[in-house]
Amino acid sequence: MIILQHVASENAGTILDFLKKNKIPFQQVNLFAKKIKFPDIDKARALIVMGGPMNVYEEEKFPFLKPENTYIQEAILMGAPYLGVCLGSQLLAKAMGAKVYKAKKEEIGWDTVELTARAKEDPFFKGHKSNKLKVLQWHGDTFDLPRGAVHLAANKDVPNQAYCVAGLFYGLQFHIEVNRPM
């Protein structure tokens, strides 16, 4: 398991808690560090890409975004399962050829997203009793769904809140990783 973290203050939270509790080995790559070495994607069981305050198109300001995009594309080609949270969902959309752009409205704070009918059948959301989720939002960008994506969640301001491609690659615009310390 490889976790890409963009800023020190936005770690994998509840995801890390789960991995540690279940003794699932992981390697965290701090993209904010001066020297970055991406692990061999061939050995990755899965890729988790966290959020951050940058935008996918700010490659001049954040030079790690270009090699990260290539790394994500390699992971997709290898069929490595992918979970992208916030910026991670936007990076997945970009790597799959979809457009990422400023949303009509920033979403900051707790909000509700509505699961689509397809989400009820998807392993990620299956068994969730309500068709609504209360989630933490903290983003100003949105994206078009990549080709072949299954739309899983929406809200009135930013319709593309969650999606899946090929049953392997998940993008969540909202934050599921927030734990009490965060």
Short mmCIF file of C-alpha atoms in Angstrom, two decimals:
data_model
loop_
_atom_site.label_atom_id
_atom_site.label_comp_id
_atom_site.label_asym_id
_atom_site.label_seq_id
_atom_site.Cartn_x
_atom_site.Cartn_y
_atom_site.Cartn_z
CA MET A 1 0.00 0.00 0.00
CA ILE A 2 1.41 3.37 -1.01
CA ILE A 3 0.03 6.63 0.39
CA LEU A 4 0.85 9.91 -1.36
CA GLN A 5 0.60 12.86 1.05
CA HIS A 6 0.76 16.42 -0.33
CA VAL A 7 1.10 18.49 2.85
CA ALA A 8 2.13 17.62 6.39
CA SER A 9 -1.21 18.69 7.85
CA GLU A 10 -3.35 16.41 5.64
CA ASN A 11 -2.46 12.83 6.45
CA ALA A 12 -4.52 9.71 5.87
CA GLY A 13 -6.22 9.91 9.30
CA THR A 14 -8.86 7.18 9.62
CA ILE A 15 -7.32 5.31 6.70
CA LEU A 16 -4.01 5.12 8.60
CA ASP A 17 -5.90 4.05 11.72
CA PHE A 18 -7.48 1.20 9.74
CA LEU A 19 -4.20 0.09 8.15
CA LYS A 20 -2.39 0.07 11.51
CA LYS A 21 -5.21 -1.72 13.33
CA ASN A 22 -5.31 -4.44 10.68
CA LYS A 23 -1.50 -4.65 10.39
CA ILE A 24 -1.59 -3.80 6.69
CA PRO A 25 1.86 -2.65 5.58
CA PHE A 26 2.05 0.75 3.91
CA GLN A 27 4.61 3.23 2.70
CA GLN A 28 3.92 6.94 2.94
CA VAL A 29 5.48 9.31 0.40
CA ASN A 30 5.64 12.91 1.59
CA LEU A 31 5.42 14.91 -1.62
CA PHE A 32 6.11 18.11 0.33
CA ALA A 33 9.63 16.85 1.20
CA LYS A 34 12.62 18.25 -0.66
CA LYS A 35 13.71 14.92 -2.14
CA ILE A 36 10.92 12.69 -3.39
CA LYS A 37 11.37 9.11 -4.49
CA PHE A 38 8.29 7.34 -5.76
CA PRO A 39 8.25 3.65 -4.77
CA ASP A 40 8.23 1.00 -7.46
CA ILE A 41 4.59 0.91 -8.59
CA ASP A 42 5.01 -2.75 -9.62
CA LYS A 43 5.17 -3.69 -5.94
CA ALA A 44 2.17 -1.61 -4.85
CA ARG A 45 -0.94 -3.48 -3.75
CA ALA A 46 -2.88 -0.21 -3.89
CA LEU A 47 -2.39 3.54 -4.14
CA ILE A 48 -4.06 6.06 -1.82
CA VAL A 49 -3.73 9.71 -2.82
CA MET A 50 -4.64 12.33 -0.23
CA GLY A 51 -5.78 15.94 -0.45
CA GLY A 52 -3.92 19.22 -0.40
CA PRO A 53 -4.45 22.94 -0.97
CA MET A 54 -2.91 22.93 -4.44
CA ASN A 55 -4.74 22.46 -7.74
CA VAL A 56 -3.82 19.79 -10.29
CA TYR A 57 -2.94 22.46 -12.86
CA GLU A 58 -0.46 24.31 -10.60
CA GLU A 59 2.51 22.28 -11.85
CA GLU A 60 4.86 25.28 -11.97
CA LYS A 61 4.20 26.16 -8.33
CA PHE A 62 4.20 22.51 -7.17
CA PRO A 63 6.69 20.65 -9.40
CA PHE A 64 5.92 17.24 -7.87
CA LEU A 65 2.51 17.29 -9.61
CA LYS A 66 3.98 16.34 -13.02
CA PRO A 67 5.79 13.18 -11.89
CA GLU A 68 2.84 12.36 -9.63
CA ASN A 69 0.50 12.45 -12.63
CA THR A 70 2.80 10.06 -14.50
CA TYR A 71 2.98 7.79 -11.42
CA ILE A 72 -0.83 7.70 -11.17
CA GLN A 73 -1.12 6.89 -14.87
CA GLU A 74 1.35 4.01 -14.39
CA ALA A 75 -0.71 2.73 -11.44
CA ILE A 76 -3.85 2.82 -13.60
CA LEU A 77 -2.14 0.93 -16.43
CA MET A 78 -0.96 -1.71 -13.94
CA GLY A 79 -4.46 -2.04 -12.50
CA ALA A 80 -3.38 -1.07 -8.98
CA PRO A 81 -6.50 -0.23 -6.93
CA TYR A 82 -6.70 3.52 -6.29
CA LEU A 83 -8.45 5.66 -3.70
CA GLY A 84 -8.24 9.41 -4.22
CA VAL A 85 -9.50 11.81 -1.55
CA CYS A 86 -10.31 15.41 -2.58
CA LEU A 87 -7.21 16.46 -4.55
CA GLY A 88 -6.57 12.73 -5.04
CA SER A 89 -9.93 12.42 -6.83
CA GLN A 90 -9.07 15.37 -9.05
CA LEU A 91 -5.65 13.88 -9.83
CA LEU A 92 -7.30 10.59 -10.82
CA ALA A 93 -9.74 12.43 -13.10
CA LYS A 94 -6.84 14.32 -14.72
CA ALA A 95 -4.72 11.17 -15.13
CA MET A 96 -7.67 9.55 -16.90
CA GLY A 97 -8.07 12.45 -19.32
CA ALA A 98 -10.95 14.34 -17.68
CA LYS A 99 -11.00 18.10 -17.21
CA VAL A 100 -10.35 19.62 -13.74
CA TYR A 101 -11.41 23.23 -13.15
CA LYS A 102 -12.68 25.79 -10.63
CA ALA A 103 -16.06 24.92 -9.17
CA LYS A 104 -18.86 27.47 -9.33
CA LYS A 105 -18.72 27.60 -5.54
CA GLU A 106 -16.10 26.58 -2.98
CA GLU A 107 -17.24 23.91 -0.56
CA ILE A 108 -15.79 24.33 2.92
CA GLY A 109 -17.27 22.68 6.00
CA TRP A 110 -19.72 19.91 6.76
CA ASP A 111 -22.26 19.19 4.05
CA THR A 112 -24.43 16.40 2.72
CA VAL A 113 -23.89 14.36 -0.43
CA GLU A 114 -26.50 12.09 -1.92
CA LEU A 115 -25.64 8.61 -3.11
CA THR A 116 -26.77 7.65 -6.60
CA ALA A 117 -28.76 4.49 -7.31
CA ARG A 118 -25.54 2.92 -8.65
CA ALA A 119 -23.78 3.58 -5.31
CA LYS A 120 -26.17 1.23 -3.54
CA GLU A 121 -24.71 -1.63 -5.61
CA ASP A 122 -21.09 -0.52 -5.38
CA PRO A 123 -18.87 -2.33 -2.83
CA PHE A 124 -17.61 0.98 -1.42
CA PHE A 125 -21.06 2.23 -0.38
CA LYS A 126 -23.06 -1.01 -0.36
CA GLY A 127 -24.85 -1.57 2.92
CA HIS A 128 -25.04 2.12 3.80
CA LYS A 129 -28.61 2.46 5.02
CA SER A 130 -29.23 6.07 4.05
CA ASN A 131 -28.90 7.60 0.60
CA LYS A 132 -27.27 10.64 2.24
CA LEU A 133 -23.85 11.07 3.81
CA LYS A 134 -22.68 13.93 6.02
CA VAL A 135 -19.14 14.71 4.87
CA LEU A 136 -16.38 17.27 5.30
CA GLN A 137 -15.75 19.38 2.20
CA TRP A 138 -12.67 21.53 1.62
CA HIS A 139 -12.13 22.30 -2.04
CA GLY A 140 -12.51 24.93 -4.71
CA ASP A 141 -12.09 22.75 -7.80
CA THR A 142 -14.21 20.10 -9.44
CA PHE A 143 -13.86 17.80 -12.44
CA ASP A 144 -15.67 16.10 -15.26
CA LEU A 145 -16.10 12.37 -14.78
CA PRO A 146 -13.51 10.28 -16.62
CA ARG A 147 -14.69 8.15 -19.54
CA GLY A 148 -16.35 4.98 -18.27
CA ALA A 149 -16.81 6.31 -14.72
CA VAL A 150 -19.76 5.27 -12.58
CA HIS A 151 -21.19 8.30 -10.79
CA LEU A 152 -21.65 7.44 -7.09
CA ALA A 153 -22.48 10.66 -5.22
CA ALA A 154 -23.57 14.25 -5.87
CA ASN A 155 -24.78 17.43 -4.24
CA LYS A 156 -26.40 20.60 -5.54
CA ASP A 157 -23.23 22.73 -5.76
CA VAL A 158 -20.68 20.20 -7.05
CA PRO A 159 -22.40 17.29 -8.79
CA ASN A 160 -19.35 15.01 -9.10
CA GLN A 161 -18.68 14.01 -5.49
CA ALA A 162 -17.73 10.35 -5.90
CA TYR A 163 -17.03 8.03 -8.81
CA CYS A 164 -15.47 4.71 -9.70
CA VAL A 165 -13.83 3.46 -12.88
CA ALA A 166 -13.58 -0.26 -13.69
CA GLY A 167 -14.37 -1.24 -10.10
CA LEU A 168 -10.76 -0.40 -9.14
CA PHE A 169 -10.24 3.35 -9.22
CA TYR A 170 -12.23 5.49 -6.77
CA GLY A 171 -12.35 9.25 -6.46
CA LEU A 172 -14.04 10.97 -3.50
CA GLN A 173 -14.26 14.77 -3.60
CA PHE A 174 -15.04 14.86 0.12
CA HIS A 175 -12.87 13.90 3.09
CA ILE A 176 -13.43 10.48 4.65
CA GLU A 177 -10.11 10.42 6.48
CA VAL A 178 -10.79 13.06 9.11
CA ASN A 179 -10.33 11.69 12.62
CA ARG A 180 -10.66 13.40 16.01
CA PRO A 181 -7.04 14.72 16.19
CA MET A 182 -7.39 16.28 12.74
#
